[in-house]
């Protein structure tokens, strides 16, 4: 067994990514499958299959980043906005199956940990991360420690009585309802027909299509409203935007987001607020899951 080699598993709303992660954040031999849409058994079977294909005598621990709220007292993953699975003991199951230390963290928290240690937040003490993917995940590092609460930053209200949120969330006008990849796909379909998606919207905007640019400008402005409001609570040194949709759209979202955030943020954040793209890109969740595995490993030594 090598104490510098773990398996990270990043469970997203659309895909599950697993790979061997080193302490420096490098990833080897990653494997990917579409996230099963059935219940808990189907999801767990897919995860077991991925990990079975990676685990060997050199792997020292396993870490899961999951889009669930987690009960810190029991370690049970309670529910996910965009998956039908619920009430899963990821840690207990994997410990019994692989006889290795196992870590578990919310996927947004794991991505925040990765960007803080190895990415765009290196050297800061307070970081806020928003991952724009199928949903909107969030994570916080406060006073140089990962905040282990729910940090469901995607479910703050940005439009009072606005559009219904996604999946299992019954709220309205949440950031996730207006700024996720799923929300962008709905906008794309209104503009370009049923076959369109967020990817096409971003592609058209990069190509200069005014309707696509305007749509992303509107999404970015709402993202900025949320960032400005959250900055007034947490005073982050840096705000990192990641996730598949966030990474693809880049400045098309970040420029209008920064203008809106500075308008809402109180002094001195109105001038100093720093919003950047995730340095680890779409891999932040996988690297973060690996770091969570190292924490589980180091905690046992
Ligand atoms: Zn919501």
XYZ file of C-alpha atoms and ligand atoms in Angstrom:
302
model
C 0.000 0.000 0.000
C 1.238 3.499 -0.841
C 0.163 6.388 1.430
C 0.341 8.747 -1.569
C -2.258 7.063 -3.767
C -6.026 7.096 -3.201
C -9.223 6.738 -5.219
C -11.464 9.780 -5.607
C -15.081 9.385 -6.731
C -16.957 12.492 -7.887
C -20.691 11.811 -8.154
C -22.380 14.445 -10.319
C -25.934 14.853 -11.519
C -24.971 13.789 -15.057
C -21.782 11.749 -14.723
C -19.693 9.926 -12.166
C -15.930 10.383 -12.427
C -13.469 8.187 -10.522
C -9.669 8.106 -10.625
C -6.430 7.552 -8.775
C -5.421 10.820 -7.091
C -1.972 11.710 -5.717
C -1.264 14.165 -2.900
C -0.248 16.841 -5.395
C -3.675 16.562 -7.041
C -2.521 14.734 -10.152
C -5.052 12.230 -11.492
C -4.274 8.924 -13.188
C -6.454 6.384 -14.913
C -9.801 8.116 -14.494
C -12.991 6.321 -15.454
C -16.382 7.872 -16.170
C -19.983 6.665 -16.450
C -23.329 8.390 -16.795
C -25.028 8.817 -13.430
C -27.750 6.143 -13.125
C -31.207 7.690 -12.854
C -32.734 4.852 -10.788
C -32.649 4.575 -7.012
C -29.911 3.988 -4.463
C -29.147 0.372 -5.467
C -28.498 1.337 -9.093
C -26.250 4.233 -8.075
C -24.250 2.115 -5.625
C -23.792 -0.672 -8.183
C -22.312 1.831 -10.658
C -19.967 3.284 -8.013
C -18.818 -0.172 -6.919
C -18.105 -1.076 -10.528
C -15.960 2.050 -11.024
C -13.997 1.576 -7.800
C -13.572 -2.187 -8.368
C -11.864 -1.319 -11.657
C -9.364 1.011 -9.947
C -8.664 -0.546 -6.572
C -5.470 -2.554 -6.078
C -2.923 -3.223 -3.347
C -1.355 0.219 -3.873
C -4.506 2.200 -3.059
C -4.556 3.497 0.530
C -8.018 5.072 0.880
C -11.209 6.043 -0.956
C -13.015 9.400 -0.940
C -16.501 10.184 -2.226
C -17.764 13.639 -3.222
C -21.541 13.400 -3.478
C -24.296 15.917 -4.331
C -26.157 15.059 -1.131
C -26.816 16.841 2.136
C -24.947 14.823 4.747
C -25.998 14.238 8.354
C -22.749 14.992 10.195
C -23.823 13.113 13.330
C -24.508 9.795 11.560
C -22.464 10.183 8.334
C -25.538 9.281 6.286
C -26.003 11.003 2.900
C -29.603 12.108 3.239
C -30.849 13.335 -0.151
C -29.788 14.946 -3.404
C -31.674 17.572 -5.389
C -30.990 15.933 -8.755
C -30.882 12.194 -7.907
C -33.616 9.837 -6.724
C -31.215 7.971 -4.374
C -31.440 8.786 -0.650
C -30.285 7.778 2.845
C -27.002 6.088 1.891
C -24.179 5.083 4.243
C -21.378 5.494 1.671
C -18.638 5.222 4.305
C -19.880 2.109 6.111
C -20.543 0.264 2.866
C -17.190 1.046 1.277
C -15.225 0.308 4.475
C -16.823 -3.136 4.614
C -16.303 -3.806 0.893
C -12.702 -2.593 0.498
C -11.329 -2.650 4.096
C -9.751 0.790 3.579
C -10.219 4.206 5.209
C -13.135 6.003 3.504
C -13.967 9.714 3.434
C -17.224 11.395 2.420
C -17.975 15.020 1.626
C -20.577 17.032 -0.217
C -19.308 17.527 -3.802
C -19.348 21.333 -3.634
C -17.392 21.254 -0.364
C -14.888 18.826 -1.902
C -14.390 21.089 -4.944
C -13.860 24.093 -2.651
C -11.231 22.146 -0.693
C -9.414 21.254 -3.938
C -9.388 24.815 -5.300
C -8.226 26.172 -1.939
C -5.363 23.687 -1.499
C -4.255 23.247 -5.118
C -6.105 25.680 -7.381
C -7.303 29.284 -7.663
C -7.574 29.779 -3.886
C -4.017 28.818 -2.891
C -2.707 31.117 -0.169
C -6.090 32.600 0.782
C -7.844 32.054 4.109
C -11.465 32.555 2.980
C -12.775 31.067 -0.252
C -16.233 30.643 -1.694
C -16.792 28.152 -4.506
C -19.812 27.794 -6.775
C -19.951 24.843 -9.188
C -22.332 25.342 -12.098
C -23.136 21.888 -13.425
C -26.382 19.942 -13.625
C -27.197 21.798 -10.404
C -25.345 24.546 -8.540
C -23.087 23.296 -5.767
C -21.297 25.394 -3.221
C -18.503 25.200 -0.708
C -16.745 27.492 1.741
C -13.332 27.683 3.344
C -13.534 30.003 6.335
C -10.478 31.045 8.348
C -8.422 28.368 6.564
C -10.801 25.505 7.377
C -13.332 23.776 5.166
C -16.817 24.657 6.425
C -18.515 21.286 6.928
C -22.090 22.507 7.124
C -24.530 22.085 4.278
C -23.267 25.112 2.309
C -26.090 24.657 -0.198
C -25.194 27.963 -1.837
C -27.115 26.976 -4.984
C -30.344 27.197 -3.040
C -30.199 30.841 -2.010
C -33.051 32.915 -3.453
C -32.114 35.335 -6.227
C -35.621 35.912 -7.692
C -38.388 36.174 -5.092
C -41.262 33.874 -6.111
C -39.264 33.043 -9.255
C -39.144 29.808 -11.264
C -39.515 26.519 -9.426
C -36.192 24.954 -8.442
C -35.015 21.632 -9.842
C -35.491 18.009 -8.908
C -36.449 17.428 -5.296
C -36.171 21.094 -4.282
C -39.551 22.784 -3.773
C -38.165 26.333 -3.492
C -38.589 29.124 -6.030
C -36.124 31.478 -7.680
C -33.097 29.681 -6.259
C -29.716 30.254 -7.902
C -29.838 26.659 -9.186
C -33.151 27.355 -10.955
C -31.609 30.188 -13.007
C -27.846 29.558 -13.271
C -27.242 25.801 -13.515
C -26.351 23.995 -16.728
C -29.878 22.582 -16.645
C -31.355 26.106 -16.457
C -29.104 27.195 -19.344
C -30.378 24.236 -21.390
C -33.946 25.438 -20.846
C -32.960 28.907 -22.085
C -31.217 27.332 -25.108
C -34.363 25.364 -25.984
C -36.487 28.497 -25.875
C -34.053 30.174 -28.274
C -33.047 27.325 -30.589
C -35.593 24.521 -30.250
C -35.897 21.201 -28.426
C -32.550 19.736 -29.463
C -30.522 22.638 -28.015
C -28.616 22.543 -24.739
C -26.302 24.637 -22.541
C -23.307 23.528 -24.615
C -24.876 24.958 -27.785
C -25.818 28.190 -25.986
C -22.192 28.702 -24.891
C -20.905 27.781 -28.352
C -23.243 30.290 -30.027
C -22.243 33.013 -27.558
C -18.537 32.378 -28.177
C -19.382 32.720 -31.881
C -20.932 36.151 -31.252
C -24.658 35.326 -31.516
C -26.277 38.355 -29.756
C -29.232 36.324 -28.346
C -26.877 33.786 -26.759
C -24.595 36.512 -25.369
C -27.602 38.316 -23.895
C -28.937 35.081 -22.332
C -25.604 34.309 -20.660
C -25.334 37.948 -19.598
C -28.668 37.568 -17.781
C -27.601 34.301 -16.128
C -24.276 35.913 -15.103
C -26.077 38.890 -13.569
C -28.209 36.609 -11.381
C -25.087 34.642 -10.418
C -23.528 37.963 -9.413
C -26.520 38.925 -7.285
C -26.059 35.687 -5.321
C -22.296 36.226 -5.037
C -22.759 39.809 -3.804
C -25.262 38.689 -1.176
C -23.094 35.780 -0.021
C -19.991 37.999 0.047
C -21.830 40.253 2.501
C -22.074 37.252 4.855
C -18.758 35.443 4.384
C -16.321 38.132 3.102
C -14.356 35.734 0.869
C -10.858 36.644 -0.378
C -11.743 34.916 -3.627
C -14.869 33.503 -5.299
C -14.145 30.519 -7.563
C -16.577 29.479 -10.307
C -16.332 25.883 -11.519
C -18.463 23.029 -12.812
C -18.927 21.949 -16.431
C -21.203 24.836 -17.443
C -19.202 27.381 -15.418
C -15.922 26.279 -17.002
C -17.353 26.326 -20.537
C -18.990 29.753 -20.237
C -16.034 31.422 -18.456
C -15.954 35.208 -18.888
C -19.349 35.197 -20.615
C -20.699 34.641 -17.072
C -17.894 36.060 -14.933
C -17.889 39.592 -16.402
C -21.620 40.290 -15.841
C -21.443 38.403 -12.515
C -18.661 40.651 -11.235
C -20.554 43.823 -12.193
C -23.696 42.646 -10.367
C -21.779 41.327 -7.354
C -19.856 44.586 -6.858
C -23.133 46.498 -7.007
C -24.609 44.360 -4.195
C -21.507 43.888 -2.056
C -20.807 46.209 0.868
C -17.524 48.087 1.285
C -14.717 47.134 0.773
C -15.919 44.099 -1.202
C -17.605 46.400 -3.737
C -14.101 47.244 -4.970
C -11.990 44.285 -3.896
C -14.254 41.308 -4.660
C -12.355 38.819 -6.801
C -14.256 36.283 -8.960
C -12.172 33.779 -10.924
C -12.564 30.534 -12.873
C -11.631 27.253 -11.200
C -8.005 26.398 -12.001
C -8.689 22.696 -11.751
C -11.607 23.117 -14.153
C -14.061 20.261 -14.271
C -11.628 18.049 -12.295
C -12.026 20.034 -9.043
C -14.667 17.603 -7.737
C -12.542 14.520 -8.450
C -9.386 16.036 -6.942
C -11.442 17.177 -3.945
C -12.795 13.656 -3.444
C -9.164 12.464 -3.456
C -8.221 15.038 -0.799
C -11.152 13.817 1.300
C -9.708 10.284 1.010
C -6.292 11.554 2.205
C -7.999 13.212 5.187
C -9.618 9.885 6.083
C -6.260 8.123 5.676
C -4.240 10.660 7.676
C -6.910 10.719 10.398
C -6.355 7.000 10.982
C -2.567 7.168 11.191
Zn -33.490 24.912 -4.734
